[in-house]
Amino acid sequence: MSVYFGGYRMITQERFHNLFRAHNAIANVLCGRTADGEETIKQAVSFTSDFATRQAAARQLRLILCHCFRVLDAEDVTPLTIKLLWYCTRTGRSTPSSIDTLPIITIIRAIKHAPHLVRGRSSLVGILKHYNRQIAQERATKLSSLRHQVPMRTLLWTDGVYTFEEANDPRHLVYDSLTLGHCVGTLHLRAALAHQNITSSHPDAINYLHYWIKIKNGRSRIITLIERNTPRITVEFDVSTCTILAAQGAITPMGELLPVPASAKIPFFEAVKVLPVRKGGGRLLRSLIFEPDPPKLQLQRITRFTPL
């Protein structure tokens, strides 16, 4: 919990401790000692000597320690530091800006998902792959059980192959998230869950999804472009401003955006025309990434030869 003094947020004692522990852990590990500096380690770690880059790595390590302190012990700090530094080195992250772009949220989730792997022989890449496999299996299991329970959506547009359908049930949001990997069906209102004294895993928690509450309050509309029962793009439309707030395709557990199939490009831009978007309210659509169009076959003229 942060402390405010004179309008400025002060760092808490725990975060203050983790910040300096992260700096010391990196310095000690690179000198061939454990994170606390008390013992020597056999494993040599290769990392840049640039001070700013080491500071950036320390900030990321501090974030992991702050968010994973409930599942990690003091003995885990040394292997965690080694794995993080090797991950930065092997992925070519040798500048502060490149280290700042680490998928830190995914790394934190992966460690929380299997903290025992930190002490094991798995690298950070291995921990992330293990997390991706587990998440994929969990999504597939939930999707198979939910597939036959999802009611019909409100149809807004169709061209025979693609449909543009509006969510009218919270299960639509969950189905989209399981298919595309975004947060529209996973993000809950914590205050509402606390008021009901339930957790996000409770069956009734689906009624307290953040975006479902926005739909019920008339603030937003969630519409999805669907190709043969497979969601491709989810759109959030703001009712009061008549603007498109978000347009999201598929995303990996690592947080990487996947390009939308090229065949969906024309249908999507035709479908959004049914929304009462004010002028300039659809600028966000330009940021969508589509697969490149397949090359067009060009007919070549065959030269006719006159026989001798």
PDB file of N, CA, C and O in Angstrom, residues 150-158 161-168 172-173 175-176 215 221-231 233-235 271-272 274-275:
ATOM      1  N   VAL A 150     -23.544 -21.140 -24.637  1.00  0.00           N
ATOM      2  CA  VAL A 150     -23.590 -19.726 -25.009  1.00  0.00           C
ATOM      3  C   VAL A 150     -24.868 -19.455 -25.807  1.00  0.00           C
ATOM      4  O   VAL A 150     -25.114 -20.094 -26.839  1.00  0.00           O
ATOM      5  N   PRO A 151     -25.692 -18.513 -25.358  1.00  0.00           N
ATOM      6  CA  PRO A 151     -26.918 -18.194 -26.097  1.00  0.00           C
ATOM      7  C   PRO A 151     -26.623 -17.382 -27.357  1.00  0.00           C
ATOM      8  O   PRO A 151     -25.491 -16.978 -27.612  1.00  0.00           O
ATOM      9  N   MET A 152     -27.657 -17.148 -28.150  1.00  0.00           N
ATOM     10  CA  MET A 152     -27.512 -16.379 -29.383  1.00  0.00           C
ATOM     11  C   MET A 152     -27.229 -14.920 -29.058  1.00  0.00           C
ATOM     12  O   MET A 152     -27.787 -14.345 -28.128  1.00  0.00           O
ATOM     13  N   ARG A 153     -26.347 -14.315 -29.848  1.00  0.00           N
ATOM     14  CA  ARG A 153     -26.067 -12.889 -29.716  1.00  0.00           C
ATOM     15  C   ARG A 153     -27.036 -12.103 -30.603  1.00  0.00           C
ATOM     16  O   ARG A 153     -27.792 -12.669 -31.392  1.00  0.00           O
ATOM     17  N   THR A 154     -26.968 -10.777 -30.472  1.00  0.00           N
ATOM     18  CA  THR A 154     -27.781  -9.895 -31.308  1.00  0.00           C
ATOM     19  C   THR A 154     -27.053  -9.650 -32.617  1.00  0.00           C
ATOM     20  O   THR A 154     -25.964  -9.066 -32.631  1.00  0.00           O
ATOM     21  N   LEU A 155     -27.630 -10.097 -33.716  1.00  0.00           N
ATOM     22  CA  LEU A 155     -26.998  -9.960 -35.029  1.00  0.00           C
ATOM     23  C   LEU A 155     -27.192  -8.542 -35.558  1.00  0.00           C
ATOM     24  O   LEU A 155     -28.302  -8.046 -35.654  1.00  0.00           O
ATOM     25  N   LEU A 156     -26.074  -7.895 -35.915  1.00  0.00           N
ATOM     26  CA  LEU A 156     -26.108  -6.543 -36.457  1.00  0.00           C
ATOM     27  C   LEU A 156     -25.813  -6.495 -37.950  1.00  0.00           C
ATOM     28  O   LEU A 156     -26.289  -5.598 -38.658  1.00  0.00           O
ATOM     29  N   TRP A 157     -24.992  -7.452 -38.428  1.00  0.00           N
ATOM     30  CA  TRP A 157     -24.563  -7.414 -39.836  1.00  0.00           C
ATOM     31  C   TRP A 157     -24.044  -8.786 -40.220  1.00  0.00           C
ATOM     32  O   TRP A 157     -23.510  -9.524 -39.385  1.00  0.00           O
ATOM     33  N   THR A 158     -24.190  -9.158 -41.469  1.00  0.00           N
ATOM     34  CA  THR A 158     -23.617 -10.388 -41.980  1.00  0.00           C
ATOM     35  C   THR A 158     -23.426 -10.292 -43.487  1.00  0.00           C
ATOM     36  O   THR A 158     -24.154  -9.556 -44.168  1.00  0.00           O
ATOM     37  N   VAL A 161     -20.632 -15.144 -44.570  1.00  0.00           N
ATOM     38  CA  VAL A 161     -19.512 -15.848 -43.944  1.00  0.00           C
ATOM     39  C   VAL A 161     -19.184 -15.228 -42.593  1.00  0.00           C
ATOM     40  O   VAL A 161     -19.063 -15.921 -41.580  1.00  0.00           O
ATOM     41  N   TYR A 162     -19.042 -13.917 -42.578  1.00  0.00           N
ATOM     42  CA  TYR A 162     -18.762 -13.179 -41.355  1.00  0.00           C
ATOM     43  C   TYR A 162     -20.046 -12.583 -40.801  1.00  0.00           C
ATOM     44  O   TYR A 162     -20.953 -12.209 -41.559  1.00  0.00           O
ATOM     45  N   THR A 163     -20.107 -12.504 -39.466  1.00  0.00           N
ATOM     46  CA  THR A 163     -21.217 -11.834 -38.791  1.00  0.00           C
ATOM     47  C   THR A 163     -20.663 -10.837 -37.792  1.00  0.00           C
ATOM     48  O   THR A 163     -19.546 -11.009 -37.282  1.00  0.00           O
ATOM     49  N   PHE A 164     -21.420  -9.791 -37.529  1.00  0.00           N
ATOM     50  CA  PHE A 164     -21.065  -8.770 -36.547  1.00  0.00           C
ATOM     51  C   PHE A 164     -22.150  -8.826 -35.483  1.00  0.00           C
ATOM     52  O   PHE A 164     -23.282  -8.393 -35.707  1.00  0.00           O
ATOM     53  N   GLU A 165     -21.824  -9.403 -34.321  1.00  0.00           N
ATOM     54  CA  GLU A 165     -22.831  -9.722 -33.317  1.00  0.00           C
ATOM     55  C   GLU A 165     -22.512  -9.040 -31.990  1.00  0.00           C
ATOM     56  O   GLU A 165     -21.363  -8.985 -31.562  1.00  0.00           O
ATOM     57  N   GLU A 166     -23.578  -8.565 -31.332  1.00  0.00           N
ATOM     58  CA  GLU A 166     -23.436  -7.820 -30.080  1.00  0.00           C
ATOM     59  C   GLU A 166     -23.699  -8.734 -28.888  1.00  0.00           C
ATOM     60  O   GLU A 166     -24.635  -9.541 -28.889  1.00  0.00           O
ATOM     61  N   ALA A 167     -22.873  -8.584 -27.859  1.00  0.00           N
ATOM     62  CA  ALA A 167     -23.008  -9.401 -26.652  1.00  0.00           C
ATOM     63  C   ALA A 167     -24.229  -8.956 -25.855  1.00  0.00           C
ATOM     64  O   ALA A 167     -24.426  -7.764 -25.605  1.00  0.00           O
ATOM     65  N   ASN A 168     -25.045  -9.911 -25.448  1.00  0.00           N
ATOM     66  CA  ASN A 168     -26.186  -9.634 -24.582  1.00  0.00           C
ATOM     67  C   ASN A 168     -26.220 -10.559 -23.374  1.00  0.00           C
ATOM     68  O   ASN A 168     -27.222 -10.656 -22.675  1.00  0.00           O
ATOM     69  N   HIS A 172     -20.953 -14.437 -23.396  1.00  0.00           N
ATOM     70  CA  HIS A 172     -20.362 -14.019 -24.664  1.00  0.00           C
ATOM     71  C   HIS A 172     -18.972 -13.432 -24.439  1.00  0.00           C
ATOM     72  O   HIS A 172     -18.046 -13.665 -25.227  1.00  0.00           O
ATOM     73  N   LEU A 173     -18.819 -12.659 -23.376  1.00  0.00           N
ATOM     74  CA  LEU A 173     -17.528 -12.047 -23.070  1.00  0.00           C
ATOM     75  C   LEU A 173     -16.499 -13.113 -22.702  1.00  0.00           C
ATOM     76  O   LEU A 173     -15.336 -13.049 -23.127  1.00  0.00           O
ATOM     77  N   TYR A 175     -16.545 -16.254 -23.611  1.00  0.00           N
ATOM     78  CA  TYR A 175     -16.245 -17.030 -24.818  1.00  0.00           C
ATOM     79  C   TYR A 175     -15.224 -16.303 -25.695  1.00  0.00           C
ATOM     80  O   TYR A 175     -14.290 -16.918 -26.224  1.00  0.00           O
ATOM     81  N   ASP A 176     -15.389 -14.983 -25.839  1.00  0.00           N
ATOM     82  CA  ASP A 176     -14.441 -14.196 -26.635  1.00  0.00           C
ATOM     83  C   ASP A 176     -13.044 -14.227 -26.027  1.00  0.00           C
ATOM     84  O   ASP A 176     -12.042 -14.333 -26.738  1.00  0.00           O
ATOM     85  N   ILE A 215     -21.846  -2.766 -19.839  1.00  0.00           N
ATOM     86  CA  ILE A 215     -22.947  -3.025 -20.771  1.00  0.00           C
ATOM     87  C   ILE A 215     -24.286  -2.831 -20.071  1.00  0.00           C
ATOM     88  O   ILE A 215     -25.203  -2.181 -20.599  1.00  0.00           O
ATOM     89  N   ARG A 221     -20.977  -0.930 -25.513  1.00  0.00           N
ATOM     90  CA  ARG A 221     -21.485  -2.063 -26.270  1.00  0.00           C
ATOM     91  C   ARG A 221     -20.280  -2.889 -26.717  1.00  0.00           C
ATOM     92  O   ARG A 221     -19.269  -2.330 -27.137  1.00  0.00           O
ATOM     93  N   ILE A 222     -20.374  -4.210 -26.592  1.00  0.00           N
ATOM     94  CA  ILE A 222     -19.310  -5.105 -27.020  1.00  0.00           C
ATOM     95  C   ILE A 222     -19.827  -5.889 -28.223  1.00  0.00           C
ATOM     96  O   ILE A 222     -20.801  -6.651 -28.109  1.00  0.00           O
ATOM     97  N   ILE A 223     -19.178  -5.674 -29.360  1.00  0.00           N
ATOM     98  CA  ILE A 223     -19.588  -6.327 -30.601  1.00  0.00           C
ATOM     99  C   ILE A 223     -18.392  -7.108 -31.152  1.00  0.00           C
ATOM    100  O   ILE A 223     -17.245  -6.637 -31.092  1.00  0.00           O
ATOM    101  N   THR A 224     -18.654  -8.285 -31.689  1.00  0.00           N
ATOM    102  CA  THR A 224     -17.590  -9.171 -32.143  1.00  0.00           C
ATOM    103  C   THR A 224     -17.799  -9.561 -33.597  1.00  0.00           C
ATOM    104  O   THR A 224     -18.915  -9.921 -33.990  1.00  0.00           O
ATOM    105  N   LEU A 225     -16.726  -9.477 -34.369  1.00  0.00           N
ATOM    106  CA  LEU A 225     -16.740 -10.009 -35.726  1.00  0.00           C
ATOM    107  C   LEU A 225     -16.446 -11.502 -35.641  1.00  0.00           C
ATOM    108  O   LEU A 225     -15.416 -11.907 -35.096  1.00  0.00           O
ATOM    109  N   ILE A 226     -17.360 -12.325 -36.169  1.00  0.00           N
ATOM    110  CA  ILE A 226     -17.274 -13.777 -36.035  1.00  0.00           C
ATOM    111  C   ILE A 226     -17.247 -14.418 -37.415  1.00  0.00           C
ATOM    112  O   ILE A 226     -18.039 -14.059 -38.286  1.00  0.00           O
ATOM    113  N   GLU A 227     -16.323 -15.352 -37.581  1.00  0.00           N
ATOM    114  CA  GLU A 227     -16.229 -16.118 -38.823  1.00  0.00           C
ATOM    115  C   GLU A 227     -16.549 -17.579 -38.537  1.00  0.00           C
ATOM    116  O   GLU A 227     -15.778 -18.279 -37.887  1.00  0.00           O
ATOM    117  N   ARG A 228     -17.713 -18.019 -38.975  1.00  0.00           N
ATOM    118  CA  ARG A 228     -18.145 -19.413 -38.785  1.00  0.00           C
ATOM    119  C   ARG A 228     -17.983 -19.846 -37.326  1.00  0.00           C
ATOM    120  O   ARG A 228     -17.311 -20.827 -37.000  1.00  0.00           O
ATOM    121  N   ASN A 229     -18.604 -19.081 -36.417  1.00  0.00           N
ATOM    122  CA  ASN A 229     -18.625 -19.350 -34.974  1.00  0.00           C
ATOM    123  C   ASN A 229     -17.281 -19.131 -34.289  1.00  0.00           C
ATOM    124  O   ASN A 229     -17.129 -19.468 -33.105  1.00  0.00           O
ATOM    125  N   THR A 230     -16.297 -18.566 -34.990  1.00  0.00           N
ATOM    126  CA  THR A 230     -14.993 -18.270 -34.394  1.00  0.00           C
ATOM    127  C   THR A 230     -14.798 -16.763 -34.289  1.00  0.00           C
ATOM    128  O   THR A 230     -14.719 -16.083 -35.317  1.00  0.00           O
ATOM    129  N   PRO A 231     -14.741 -16.203 -33.080  1.00  0.00           N
ATOM    130  CA  PRO A 231     -14.507 -14.764 -32.928  1.00  0.00           C
ATOM    131  C   PRO A 231     -13.164 -14.354 -33.522  1.00  0.00           C
ATOM    132  O   PRO A 231     -12.163 -15.049 -33.358  1.00  0.00           O
ATOM    133  N   ILE A 233     -12.474 -10.461 -34.045  1.00  0.00           N
ATOM    134  CA  ILE A 233     -12.170  -9.129 -33.512  1.00  0.00           C
ATOM    135  C   ILE A 233     -13.287  -8.729 -32.547  1.00  0.00           C
ATOM    136  O   ILE A 233     -14.467  -8.874 -32.869  1.00  0.00           O
ATOM    137  N   THR A 234     -12.901  -8.230 -31.387  1.00  0.00           N
ATOM    138  CA  THR A 234     -13.859  -7.708 -30.415  1.00  0.00           C
ATOM    139  C   THR A 234     -13.748  -6.187 -30.369  1.00  0.00           C
ATOM    140  O   THR A 234     -12.643  -5.652 -30.268  1.00  0.00           O
ATOM    141  N   VAL A 235     -14.888  -5.522 -30.419  1.00  0.00           N
ATOM    142  CA  VAL A 235     -14.936  -4.060 -30.456  1.00  0.00           C
ATOM    143  C   VAL A 235     -15.697  -3.547 -29.242  1.00  0.00           C
ATOM    144  O   VAL A 235     -16.765  -4.079 -28.906  1.00  0.00           O
ATOM    145  N   ALA A 271     -18.589  -4.013 -41.625  1.00  0.00           N
ATOM    146  CA  ALA A 271     -19.466  -4.277 -40.487  1.00  0.00           C
ATOM    147  C   ALA A 271     -19.539  -3.093 -39.528  1.00  0.00           C
ATOM    148  O   ALA A 271     -20.618  -2.777 -39.007  1.00  0.00           O
ATOM    149  N   VAL A 272     -18.412  -2.407 -39.288  1.00  0.00           N
ATOM    150  CA  VAL A 272     -18.427  -1.310 -38.314  1.00  0.00           C
ATOM    151  C   VAL A 272     -19.238  -0.121 -38.805  1.00  0.00           C
ATOM    152  O   VAL A 272     -19.551   0.783 -38.021  1.00  0.00           O
ATOM    153  N   VAL A 274     -22.256  -0.144 -39.389  1.00  0.00           N
ATOM    154  CA  VAL A 274     -23.584  -0.190 -38.778  1.00  0.00           C
ATOM    155  C   VAL A 274     -23.596   0.518 -37.430  1.00  0.00           C
ATOM    156  O   VAL A 274     -24.681   0.784 -36.887  1.00  0.00           O
ATOM    157  N   LEU A 275     -22.415   0.802 -36.887  1.00  0.00           N
ATOM    158  CA  LEU A 275     -22.341   1.511 -35.608  1.00  0.00           C
ATOM    159  C   LEU A 275     -22.447   3.006 -35.847  1.00  0.00           C
ATOM    160  O   LEU A 275     -21.869   3.529 -36.804  1.00  0.00           O
TER     161      LEU A 275
END
